[in-house]
Short mmCIF file of C-alpha atoms and ligand atoms in Angstrom, two decimals:
data_model
loop_
_atom_site.label_atom_id
_atom_site.label_comp_id
_atom_site.label_asym_id
_atom_site.label_seq_id
_atom_site.Cartn_x
_atom_site.Cartn_y
_atom_site.Cartn_z
CA MET A 700 -30.94 17.90 -16.65
CA PHE A 701 -31.51 15.80 -13.53
CA SER A 702 -32.00 17.60 -10.24
CA LYS A 703 -31.29 14.63 -7.95
CA ILE A 704 -29.16 11.52 -8.41
CA LEU A 705 -28.62 8.43 -6.28
CA ILE A 706 -25.12 6.96 -6.06
CA ALA A 707 -25.17 3.18 -5.82
CA ASN A 708 -21.58 2.76 -4.78
CA ARG A 709 -19.10 3.52 -2.05
CA GLY A 710 -15.63 4.89 -1.31
CA GLU A 711 -13.63 7.04 -3.66
CA ILE A 712 -15.93 6.66 -6.66
CA ALA A 713 -18.99 7.65 -4.61
CA LEU A 714 -17.09 10.76 -3.52
CA ARG A 715 -15.97 11.41 -7.11
CA ILE A 716 -19.60 11.36 -8.27
CA ILE A 717 -20.76 13.58 -5.36
CA ARG A 718 -18.13 16.13 -6.41
CA ALA A 719 -19.25 16.14 -10.05
CA CYS A 720 -22.90 16.51 -9.04
CA LYS A 721 -22.13 19.43 -6.72
CA GLU A 722 -20.46 21.28 -9.58
CA LEU A 723 -23.45 20.57 -11.80
CA GLY A 724 -25.89 21.78 -9.12
CA ILE A 725 -27.42 18.31 -8.78
CA GLN A 726 -28.50 16.99 -5.39
CA THR A 727 -27.07 13.66 -4.29
CA VAL A 728 -28.32 10.67 -2.33
CA VAL A 729 -25.64 8.19 -1.36
CA VAL A 730 -26.47 4.70 -0.13
CA TYR A 731 -24.23 2.89 2.34
CA SER A 732 -23.83 -0.34 4.24
CA THR A 733 -23.34 -0.59 8.00
CA ALA A 734 -19.62 -1.14 7.36
CA ASP A 735 -19.38 2.33 5.84
CA LYS A 736 -21.66 4.17 8.28
CA ASP A 737 -18.88 6.36 9.73
CA ALA A 738 -17.21 7.28 6.44
CA ALA A 739 -16.87 11.05 6.10
CA TYR A 740 -17.78 11.24 2.41
CA LEU A 741 -21.37 10.39 3.38
CA THR A 742 -21.68 13.83 4.98
CA LEU A 743 -20.85 15.50 1.66
CA ALA A 744 -23.95 14.10 -0.03
CA ASP A 745 -27.30 15.81 0.51
CA GLN A 746 -28.76 12.60 1.87
CA ALA A 747 -27.28 9.27 2.97
CA ILE A 748 -29.36 6.13 3.33
CA CYS A 749 -28.31 2.89 5.00
CA ILE A 750 -29.38 -0.01 2.78
CA GLY A 751 -28.12 -2.96 4.79
CA GLU A 752 -25.33 -4.99 6.29
CA ALA A 753 -21.73 -5.18 5.15
CA PRO A 754 -21.87 -8.18 2.77
CA PRO A 755 -22.38 -6.76 -0.75
CA ALA A 756 -25.38 -9.03 -1.35
CA GLU A 757 -27.09 -7.30 1.58
CA SER A 758 -26.33 -3.78 0.42
CA TYR A 759 -24.38 -2.59 -2.64
CA LEU A 760 -25.59 -5.54 -4.74
CA ASN A 761 -29.11 -5.55 -3.36
CA ILE A 762 -31.27 -4.21 -6.18
CA PRO A 763 -34.63 -4.03 -4.35
CA ARG A 764 -33.10 -2.01 -1.50
CA ILE A 765 -31.34 0.38 -3.84
CA ILE A 766 -34.50 0.90 -5.88
CA SER A 767 -36.50 1.50 -2.68
CA ALA A 768 -33.97 4.11 -1.57
CA ALA A 769 -34.24 5.75 -5.01
CA GLU A 770 -38.03 5.79 -4.85
CA VAL A 771 -38.21 7.10 -1.30
CA THR A 772 -35.82 9.94 -2.12
CA ASP A 773 -37.44 10.63 -5.47
CA VAL A 774 -34.28 10.70 -7.59
CA GLN A 775 -34.37 10.79 -11.38
CA ALA A 776 -31.23 8.78 -12.02
CA ILE A 777 -28.78 6.31 -10.47
CA HIS A 778 -25.03 6.38 -11.00
CA PRO A 779 -23.60 2.89 -10.43
CA GLY A 780 -19.88 3.86 -10.34
CA TYR A 781 -17.66 0.84 -11.11
CA GLY A 782 -17.83 -2.69 -9.76
CA PHE A 783 -20.95 -3.82 -7.83
CA LEU A 784 -23.96 -3.31 -10.16
CA ALA A 785 -22.26 -1.14 -12.79
CA GLU A 786 -22.21 -3.78 -15.51
CA LYS A 787 -25.34 -5.71 -14.57
CA ASP A 788 -27.73 -5.19 -17.46
CA HIS A 789 -30.55 -6.51 -15.28
CA PHE A 790 -30.01 -3.61 -12.85
CA ALA A 791 -30.07 -1.11 -15.72
CA GLU A 792 -33.32 -2.67 -16.92
CA VAL A 793 -34.92 -2.53 -13.46
CA CYS A 794 -33.91 1.12 -12.98
CA ARG A 795 -35.37 2.19 -16.31
CA SER A 796 -38.55 0.17 -15.85
CA CYS A 797 -39.03 2.12 -12.59
CA ASN A 798 -38.61 5.36 -14.56
CA ILE A 799 -35.23 6.02 -13.02
CA GLU A 800 -32.47 6.59 -15.55
CA PHE A 801 -29.45 4.30 -15.24
CA ILE A 802 -26.34 6.40 -15.88
CA GLY A 803 -24.73 3.97 -18.27
CA PRO A 804 -25.21 2.29 -21.64
CA PRO A 805 -28.44 0.92 -23.11
CA VAL A 806 -29.28 -2.61 -21.97
CA ALA A 807 -28.86 -4.19 -25.43
CA ALA A 808 -25.34 -2.75 -25.75
CA MET A 809 -24.43 -3.90 -22.24
CA LYS A 810 -25.55 -7.40 -23.15
CA ALA A 811 -23.69 -7.34 -26.46
CA VAL A 812 -20.35 -6.28 -25.01
CA GLY A 813 -20.76 -7.86 -21.57
CA ASP A 814 -20.27 -11.43 -22.67
CA LYS A 815 -16.67 -11.79 -23.82
CA VAL A 816 -17.54 -14.37 -26.47
CA GLU A 817 -20.42 -12.30 -27.87
CA CYS A 818 -18.25 -9.20 -27.84
CA LYS A 819 -15.69 -10.88 -30.07
CA ARG A 820 -18.40 -11.65 -32.62
CA LEU A 821 -19.40 -8.01 -32.61
CA ALA A 822 -15.76 -7.01 -33.07
CA ARG A 823 -15.40 -9.17 -36.14
CA ARG A 824 -18.45 -7.50 -37.63
CA ALA A 825 -16.98 -4.06 -36.87
CA LYS A 826 -13.64 -5.13 -38.39
CA VAL A 827 -11.80 -4.74 -35.11
CA PRO A 828 -9.00 -7.29 -34.73
CA THR A 829 -9.44 -9.81 -31.91
CA VAL A 830 -6.94 -12.15 -30.31
CA PRO A 831 -6.87 -15.43 -32.28
CA GLY A 832 -8.69 -18.15 -30.37
CA SER A 833 -11.83 -20.22 -30.06
CA GLU A 834 -14.82 -18.76 -31.86
CA GLY A 835 -16.90 -19.38 -28.78
CA ALA A 836 -17.00 -21.51 -25.66
CA VAL A 837 -14.66 -24.47 -25.33
CA ASP A 838 -16.45 -27.45 -23.85
CA ASP A 839 -13.93 -30.24 -23.70
CA GLU A 840 -10.32 -31.20 -23.80
CA LYS A 841 -10.35 -32.51 -27.36
CA GLN A 842 -11.70 -29.26 -28.74
CA ALA A 843 -9.25 -27.25 -26.62
CA LEU A 844 -6.28 -29.23 -27.93
CA GLU A 845 -7.42 -28.81 -31.53
CA ILE A 846 -7.68 -25.05 -31.12
CA ALA A 847 -4.37 -24.79 -29.29
CA HIS A 848 -2.63 -26.68 -32.08
CA LYS A 849 -4.17 -24.40 -34.64
CA ILE A 850 -3.24 -21.10 -32.93
CA GLY A 851 -0.05 -22.39 -31.31
CA TYR A 852 1.18 -22.28 -27.72
CA PRO A 853 1.21 -20.47 -25.38
CA VAL A 854 -2.55 -20.09 -24.98
CA ILE A 855 -4.64 -18.53 -22.24
CA ILE A 856 -7.81 -20.11 -20.87
CA LYS A 857 -10.32 -17.46 -19.80
CA ALA A 858 -13.71 -17.48 -18.11
CA ALA A 859 -16.46 -16.00 -20.32
CA ALA A 860 -17.95 -14.35 -17.24
CA GLY A 861 -14.55 -13.36 -15.85
CA GLY A 862 -13.44 -10.00 -14.55
CA GLY A 863 -10.90 -8.28 -12.37
CA GLY A 864 -8.11 -10.42 -13.76
CA ARG A 865 -9.58 -13.59 -12.26
CA GLY A 866 -10.24 -16.93 -13.90
CA MET A 867 -7.29 -16.96 -16.31
CA ARG A 868 -4.64 -19.61 -16.86
CA VAL A 869 -1.76 -19.79 -19.28
CA ALA A 870 -0.89 -23.15 -20.88
CA HIS A 871 2.41 -23.79 -22.66
CA ASN A 872 1.80 -27.35 -23.85
CA ASP A 873 -0.78 -30.15 -24.13
CA VAL A 874 -0.18 -31.33 -20.57
CA SER A 875 -0.79 -27.95 -18.94
CA LEU A 876 -3.74 -27.28 -21.26
CA ARG A 877 -5.44 -30.57 -20.32
CA ALA A 878 -5.05 -29.83 -16.63
CA GLY A 879 -5.86 -26.15 -17.06
CA ILE A 880 -9.21 -26.60 -18.84
CA LYS A 881 -10.76 -28.59 -16.01
CA GLN A 882 -9.36 -26.33 -13.32
CA ALA A 883 -10.43 -23.21 -15.15
CA GLN A 884 -13.98 -24.53 -15.59
CA ALA A 885 -14.21 -25.41 -11.91
CA GLU A 886 -12.80 -22.04 -10.87
CA ALA A 887 -15.13 -20.16 -13.19
CA GLU A 888 -18.13 -22.06 -11.83
CA ASN A 889 -17.04 -21.25 -8.32
CA ALA A 890 -16.28 -17.58 -8.86
CA PHE A 891 -18.89 -16.57 -11.44
CA LYS A 892 -21.49 -19.39 -11.30
CA ASP A 893 -20.77 -19.96 -15.00
CA SER A 894 -18.24 -22.57 -16.05
CA THR A 895 -17.97 -21.34 -19.66
CA VAL A 896 -14.35 -20.90 -20.72
CA TYR A 897 -12.69 -19.98 -23.98
CA LEU A 898 -9.18 -20.00 -25.42
CA GLU A 899 -6.99 -17.26 -26.76
CA LYS A 900 -3.49 -17.04 -28.05
CA TYR A 901 -1.39 -15.76 -25.15
CA ILE A 902 0.26 -12.54 -26.31
CA GLU A 903 3.70 -12.60 -24.72
CA PHE A 904 5.37 -9.33 -23.87
CA GLY A 905 2.22 -7.44 -24.88
CA ARG A 906 1.07 -4.09 -23.58
CA HIS A 907 -2.41 -3.49 -22.21
CA ILE A 908 -3.67 -0.40 -23.96
CA GLU A 909 -7.25 0.75 -23.64
CA VAL A 910 -9.27 3.50 -25.24
CA GLN A 911 -11.67 5.70 -23.30
CA ILE A 912 -14.82 6.37 -25.25
CA ILE A 913 -17.99 8.29 -24.61
CA ALA A 914 -21.10 8.50 -26.76
CA ASP A 915 -24.38 10.36 -26.56
CA GLN A 916 -27.92 9.32 -27.43
CA GLN A 917 -27.80 11.40 -30.61
CA GLY A 918 -25.31 8.97 -32.17
CA ASN A 919 -22.08 10.89 -31.54
CA ALA A 920 -19.28 8.64 -30.33
CA VAL A 921 -15.82 9.97 -29.55
CA HIS A 922 -12.64 8.67 -27.96
CA LEU A 923 -10.49 10.37 -25.32
CA TRP A 924 -7.30 8.67 -26.50
CA GLU A 925 -5.59 5.77 -24.81
CA ARG A 926 -4.31 4.65 -21.43
CA ASP A 927 -1.41 2.26 -21.00
CA CYS A 928 -2.19 -0.16 -18.17
CA SER A 929 0.63 -2.63 -18.72
CA MET A 930 1.90 -2.33 -15.17
CA GLN A 931 -0.09 -5.15 -13.62
CA ARG A 932 0.21 -7.67 -10.88
CA ARG A 933 -1.78 -10.88 -11.33
CA HIS A 934 -3.56 -9.28 -14.30
CA GLN A 935 -4.64 -6.40 -12.06
CA LYS A 936 -3.65 -2.88 -12.90
CA LEU A 937 -1.34 -0.98 -10.56
CA VAL A 938 -0.14 1.99 -12.63
CA GLU A 939 -1.90 3.63 -15.59
CA GLU A 940 -0.72 6.40 -17.85
CA SER A 941 -1.70 8.46 -20.85
CA PRO A 942 -0.33 8.75 -23.49
CA SER A 943 1.17 5.28 -23.80
CA PRO A 944 4.95 5.50 -24.08
CA GLY A 945 5.04 2.48 -26.38
CA LEU A 946 2.72 3.33 -29.22
CA LYS A 947 3.52 4.65 -32.68
CA PRO A 948 1.31 7.58 -33.71
CA GLU A 949 -0.29 5.60 -36.54
CA THR A 950 -1.06 2.67 -34.19
CA ARG A 951 -2.59 5.08 -31.69
CA GLN A 952 -4.82 6.52 -34.38
CA LYS A 953 -5.94 3.12 -35.64
CA LEU A 954 -6.55 1.82 -32.13
CA CYS A 955 -8.73 4.77 -31.18
CA GLU A 956 -10.69 4.61 -34.41
CA SER A 957 -11.29 0.87 -33.92
CA ALA A 958 -12.65 1.54 -30.44
CA VAL A 959 -15.12 4.10 -31.78
CA ARG A 960 -16.18 1.74 -34.60
CA LEU A 961 -16.85 -1.02 -32.10
CA VAL A 962 -19.03 1.02 -29.76
CA LYS A 963 -20.95 2.43 -32.71
CA ALA A 964 -21.60 -1.11 -33.95
CA ALA A 965 -22.92 -2.01 -30.50
CA GLY A 966 -25.36 0.94 -30.44
CA TYR A 967 -23.57 2.09 -27.31
CA TYR A 968 -23.94 5.34 -25.44
CA ASN A 969 -22.44 6.77 -22.20
CA ALA A 970 -18.82 6.09 -21.12
CA GLY A 971 -16.92 2.89 -21.77
CA THR A 972 -13.49 1.47 -22.30
CA VAL A 973 -12.30 -0.68 -25.15
CA GLU A 974 -9.34 -2.76 -24.01
CA PHE A 975 -6.64 -4.05 -26.34
CA LEU A 976 -3.42 -6.01 -26.17
CA VAL A 977 -0.67 -4.61 -28.35
CA ASP A 978 2.17 -6.96 -29.30
CA LYS A 979 5.85 -6.20 -29.89
CA ASP A 980 5.18 -5.45 -33.55
CA GLN A 981 2.39 -2.96 -32.77
CA ASN A 982 -0.35 -5.38 -33.84
CA PHE A 983 -3.37 -4.82 -31.64
CA PHE A 984 -6.15 -7.18 -30.59
CA LEU A 985 -9.40 -6.50 -28.76
CA LEU A 986 -9.53 -7.91 -25.23
CA GLU A 987 -12.89 -6.72 -23.97
CA VAL A 988 -15.17 -3.74 -23.48
CA ASN A 989 -15.87 -2.38 -20.00
CA ALA A 990 -19.34 -0.88 -20.08
CA ARG A 991 -18.83 1.59 -17.24
CA ILE A 992 -16.57 4.31 -15.90
CA GLN A 993 -13.25 2.81 -14.86
CA VAL A 994 -10.97 3.27 -11.86
CA GLU A 995 -8.29 4.82 -14.07
CA HIS A 996 -10.53 7.39 -15.79
CA PRO A 997 -8.69 10.34 -14.14
CA VAL A 998 -5.59 9.96 -16.35
CA SER A 999 -7.77 10.58 -19.41
CA GLU A 1000 -9.43 13.51 -17.66
CA MET A 1001 -6.06 15.07 -16.92
CA VAL A 1002 -4.70 14.88 -20.48
CA THR A 1003 -7.96 15.96 -22.13
CA GLY A 1004 -9.37 18.36 -19.53
CA ILE A 1005 -12.76 16.65 -19.83
CA ASP A 1006 -14.74 15.71 -16.71
CA LEU A 1007 -15.94 12.23 -17.60
CA ILE A 1008 -18.43 11.87 -14.76
CA LYS A 1009 -20.16 15.13 -15.67
CA GLU A 1010 -20.25 14.06 -19.29
CA GLN A 1011 -21.77 10.69 -18.28
CA ILE A 1012 -24.53 12.51 -16.42
CA ARG A 1013 -25.16 14.86 -19.35
CA VAL A 1014 -25.56 12.10 -21.91
CA ALA A 1015 -27.72 10.03 -19.53
CA ALA A 1016 -30.03 13.05 -19.31
CA GLY A 1017 -30.30 13.00 -23.10
CA LEU A 1018 -28.06 15.99 -23.75
CA PRO A 1019 -25.53 15.83 -26.57
CA LEU A 1020 -21.81 15.54 -25.79
CA SER A 1021 -20.42 18.96 -24.91
CA PHE A 1022 -17.46 18.56 -27.31
CA LYS A 1023 -16.53 17.07 -30.68
CA GLN A 1024 -13.76 14.63 -31.53
CA LYS A 1025 -11.61 17.37 -32.99
CA ASP A 1026 -11.71 19.24 -29.66
CA VAL A 1027 -10.22 16.32 -27.73
CA GLN A 1028 -6.51 17.03 -27.35
CA GLN A 1029 -4.07 14.81 -25.48
CA THR A 1030 -1.99 17.38 -23.63
CA GLY A 1031 0.98 16.57 -21.41
CA HIS A 1032 1.39 13.29 -19.56
CA ALA A 1033 -0.66 11.78 -16.73
CA ILE A 1034 0.16 8.85 -14.46
CA GLU A 1035 -2.03 7.19 -11.83
CA CYS A 1036 -0.85 4.94 -9.00
CA ARG A 1037 -3.44 2.84 -7.20
CA ILE A 1038 -2.94 3.10 -3.47
CA ASN A 1039 -4.18 -0.20 -2.06
CA ALA A 1040 -4.30 -1.17 1.59
CA GLU A 1041 -2.17 -4.24 1.00
CA ASP A 1042 1.06 -5.48 2.45
CA PRO A 1043 3.71 -5.95 -0.24
CA ALA A 1044 5.83 -7.88 2.27
CA ARG A 1045 3.00 -10.38 2.79
CA ASN A 1046 2.30 -11.12 -0.86
CA PHE A 1047 -0.08 -8.17 -1.09
CA ALA A 1048 -2.52 -9.50 1.49
CA PRO A 1049 -5.30 -6.96 2.16
CA CYS A 1050 -4.58 -4.82 5.18
CA PRO A 1051 -7.86 -3.48 6.61
CA GLY A 1052 -8.04 -1.53 9.87
CA THR A 1053 -7.89 2.04 11.09
CA ILE A 1054 -5.59 4.62 9.55
CA LEU A 1055 -4.01 6.53 12.43
CA GLU A 1056 -1.62 8.75 10.50
CA TRP A 1057 -2.30 10.19 7.05
CA ARG A 1058 -0.27 12.93 5.42
CA ALA A 1059 -1.36 13.41 1.84
CA PRO A 1060 0.84 14.85 -0.91
CA GLY A 1061 0.00 18.00 -2.85
CA GLY A 1062 1.64 20.63 -4.99
CA LEU A 1063 1.72 21.42 -8.68
CA GLY A 1064 0.34 18.71 -10.91
CA VAL A 1065 -0.89 16.40 -8.11
CA ARG A 1066 -4.45 15.07 -7.78
CA LEU A 1067 -5.55 12.70 -5.04
CA ASP A 1068 -8.90 10.92 -5.37
CA THR A 1069 -9.63 9.26 -2.05
CA HIS A 1070 -12.26 8.89 0.64
CA ALA A 1071 -9.66 8.02 3.32
CA TYR A 1072 -8.11 10.21 6.07
CA ALA A 1073 -6.55 9.89 9.53
CA GLY A 1074 -9.07 8.06 11.68
CA TYR A 1075 -10.75 6.31 8.74
CA ARG A 1076 -11.41 2.62 9.29
CA ILE A 1077 -10.92 0.51 6.15
CA PRO A 1078 -13.63 -2.16 6.26
CA PRO A 1079 -12.49 -5.70 5.47
CA ASN A 1080 -15.53 -6.34 3.30
CA TYR A 1081 -14.61 -4.54 0.08
CA ASP A 1082 -11.87 -3.79 -2.39
CA SER A 1083 -8.53 -2.85 -0.87
CA MET A 1084 -8.10 0.32 -2.96
CA ILE A 1085 -8.12 3.37 -0.69
CA GLY A 1086 -7.12 6.02 -3.16
CA LYS A 1087 -5.65 7.02 -6.48
CA LEU A 1088 -2.70 9.35 -6.78
CA ILE A 1089 -2.62 11.08 -10.15
CA VAL A 1090 -0.07 13.48 -11.58
CA HIS A 1091 -0.22 15.57 -14.74
CA ARG A 1092 2.85 17.30 -16.14
CA PRO A 1093 3.98 18.51 -19.57
CA THR A 1094 6.25 15.50 -20.22
CA ARG A 1095 6.50 11.88 -19.08
CA GLU A 1096 9.86 12.55 -17.48
CA GLN A 1097 8.41 15.37 -15.40
CA ALA A 1098 5.34 13.30 -14.53
CA ILE A 1099 7.57 10.51 -13.21
CA ALA A 1100 9.58 12.99 -11.12
CA THR A 1101 6.40 14.54 -9.70
CA MET A 1102 4.89 11.13 -8.94
CA LYS A 1103 8.03 10.01 -7.12
CA ARG A 1104 8.04 13.20 -5.10
CA ALA A 1105 4.33 12.88 -4.29
CA LEU A 1106 4.63 9.20 -3.32
CA SER A 1107 7.55 9.99 -1.03
CA GLU A 1108 5.45 12.67 0.74
CA PHE A 1109 2.54 10.29 1.20
CA HIS A 1110 2.60 8.92 4.75
CA ILE A 1111 0.03 6.37 5.87
CA SER A 1112 0.35 4.44 9.14
CA PRO A 1113 0.01 1.77 10.53
CA ILE A 1114 -1.85 0.37 7.49
CA LYS A 1115 0.48 -1.10 4.89
CA THR A 1116 0.01 0.13 1.33
CA THR A 1117 1.30 -0.26 -2.21
CA ILE A 1118 3.25 3.03 -1.95
CA PRO A 1119 6.67 1.29 -1.60
CA ILE A 1120 6.10 -0.85 -4.69
CA HIS A 1121 5.06 2.23 -6.67
CA LEU A 1122 8.28 3.99 -5.65
CA GLN A 1123 10.20 0.95 -6.85
CA ILE A 1124 8.34 0.90 -10.18
CA LEU A 1125 8.85 4.63 -10.74
CA SER A 1126 12.61 4.21 -10.18
CA ASN A 1127 12.96 1.19 -12.45
CA GLU A 1128 15.10 1.97 -15.50
CA ARG A 1129 12.95 -0.01 -17.89
CA PHE A 1130 9.78 1.66 -16.64
CA ILE A 1131 11.48 5.03 -17.07
CA ALA A 1132 12.40 4.02 -20.63
CA GLY A 1133 8.76 3.01 -21.22
CA ASP A 1134 9.87 -0.52 -22.03
CA VAL A 1135 7.23 -2.57 -20.20
CA ASP A 1136 4.62 -5.27 -20.80
CA THR A 1137 1.84 -6.93 -18.83
CA GLY A 1138 4.23 -9.47 -17.27
CA PHE A 1139 6.83 -6.88 -16.32
CA ILE A 1140 6.07 -6.44 -12.63
CA GLU A 1141 5.97 -10.13 -11.89
CA ARG A 1142 8.89 -11.08 -14.13
CA VAL A 1143 11.24 -8.20 -13.40
CA MET A 1144 10.21 -6.61 -10.13
CA MET A 1145 8.93 -9.49 -8.04
CA ALA A 1146 11.48 -12.09 -9.18
CA LYS A 1147 13.80 -12.91 -6.37
P1 ADP D 1912 -10.53 -9.12 -16.86
O1 ADP D 1912 -11.88 -8.91 -17.40
O2 ADP D 1912 -10.48 -10.19 -15.82
O3 ADP D 1912 -9.86 -7.86 -16.43
P2 ADP D 1912 -9.09 -9.09 -19.41
O4 ADP D 1912 -9.53 -9.87 -20.56
O5 ADP D 1912 -9.37 -7.61 -19.43
O6 ADP D 1912 -9.67 -9.74 -18.07
O7 ADP D 1912 -7.53 -9.29 -19.19
C1 ADP D 1912 -6.85 -8.76 -18.08
C2 ADP D 1912 -5.35 -8.93 -18.27
O8 ADP D 1912 -5.01 -10.31 -18.47
C3 ADP D 1912 -4.79 -8.22 -19.50
O9 ADP D 1912 -4.52 -6.87 -19.26
C4 ADP D 1912 -3.52 -9.04 -19.74
O10 ADP D 1912 -2.50 -8.69 -18.83
C5 ADP D 1912 -3.96 -10.45 -19.41
N1 ADP D 1912 -4.46 -11.13 -20.62
C6 ADP D 1912 -5.74 -11.39 -20.97
N2 ADP D 1912 -5.80 -12.01 -22.16
C7 ADP D 1912 -4.55 -12.18 -22.60
C8 ADP D 1912 -3.94 -12.75 -23.79
N3 ADP D 1912 -4.68 -13.30 -24.77
N4 ADP D 1912 -2.59 -12.71 -23.89
C9 ADP D 1912 -1.83 -12.14 -22.92
N5 ADP D 1912 -2.33 -11.61 -21.79
C10 ADP D 1912 -3.67 -11.61 -21.62
#
């Protein structure tokens, strides 16, 4: 086992990793930018090293500085968290070539699943259904129209290098497709420095259901069941839950088995998520694989009782998984609400600044993963998520009641947050009935 790990991330996930390491008896080094220099979680690590200025390119994305910090502090491994360098196969390669283990998948598997077009090829080989669409990149209008006519409208244009719900456009006819292709290519070039786009059938009224997997270096790959992340705004997740309220048991089984087949075909190890869209008739289609720990991993931890970060560290150290598939039970119901510093009244504009008042919820079944507190200054430079409120109760009905109670206790001021919208979602009759899809929030809750 490692004795010292460097955490190449910030905020709640850095704190989450520090906590796991403490319980494992592993020392931690956390790196930070000048924007984060006063954050209290830094004091919980054994060492904290400033690696540069606030812009991510100067700090959390700066590979040479992170590697220097790792070498100076003599760590054996680096945990990348999520975002920043977590899915950069080049970073994984650099770490390992410096004899520092990257706590994540092997480089070849990251490459195979990291490109959305390549990943679909792999899925076809592993007999995992994919969304009908272009076999690969779509270069021009003529080709796009041909494909759209073959699969039928509506279609969605997506950036091959896309992520975080960005770079997607839905087209309902030839006119919007023609316009959309050019715009999507320009946007993709701008955002990801790669103009490659592809087409998929747009699955209307689908649910986003993803499967948590973890695999060791001995060839054991298991799933930790599914999460339903259909509650999204602008293709970004707001609420996640496990189990999914909209899945038949046989679909759940098939979905989870497909996810395991796919990661095995990719020669994958460590944690990952296989994302699917599930249509009204319970047909499921692969969306993509996220080769990292995800924001919403706690809901899977709550229903299975497995600490995913500890397990990631174990398998990175070459140890076998500490459990078998048959040991992984899905017990009770867990829900997570992402608490973002955003102003729902101002179209969810980020709301950085200093938190003056902070009263956090607690009580039976409540977990709060956050690095924020009264007096914490939210820097404007990074993601607006300041915490994750998670509940775990025996039934979905009880989980909803506990979440509503916890959200109503949660007082943050003067920073505006997504708490009011979560309260609205949790009180919505169709959400309570489990009758939701990826367009639900925008169609039903934001429509005025
Ligand atoms: P990203 O990598 O940007 O997160 P994903 O491919 O995971 O992109 O898709 C994010 C979300 O976009 C999905 O959860 C879903 O809401 C929507 N989406 C993506 N592809 C489709 C599709 N073919 N049909 C319907 N919705 C889609």
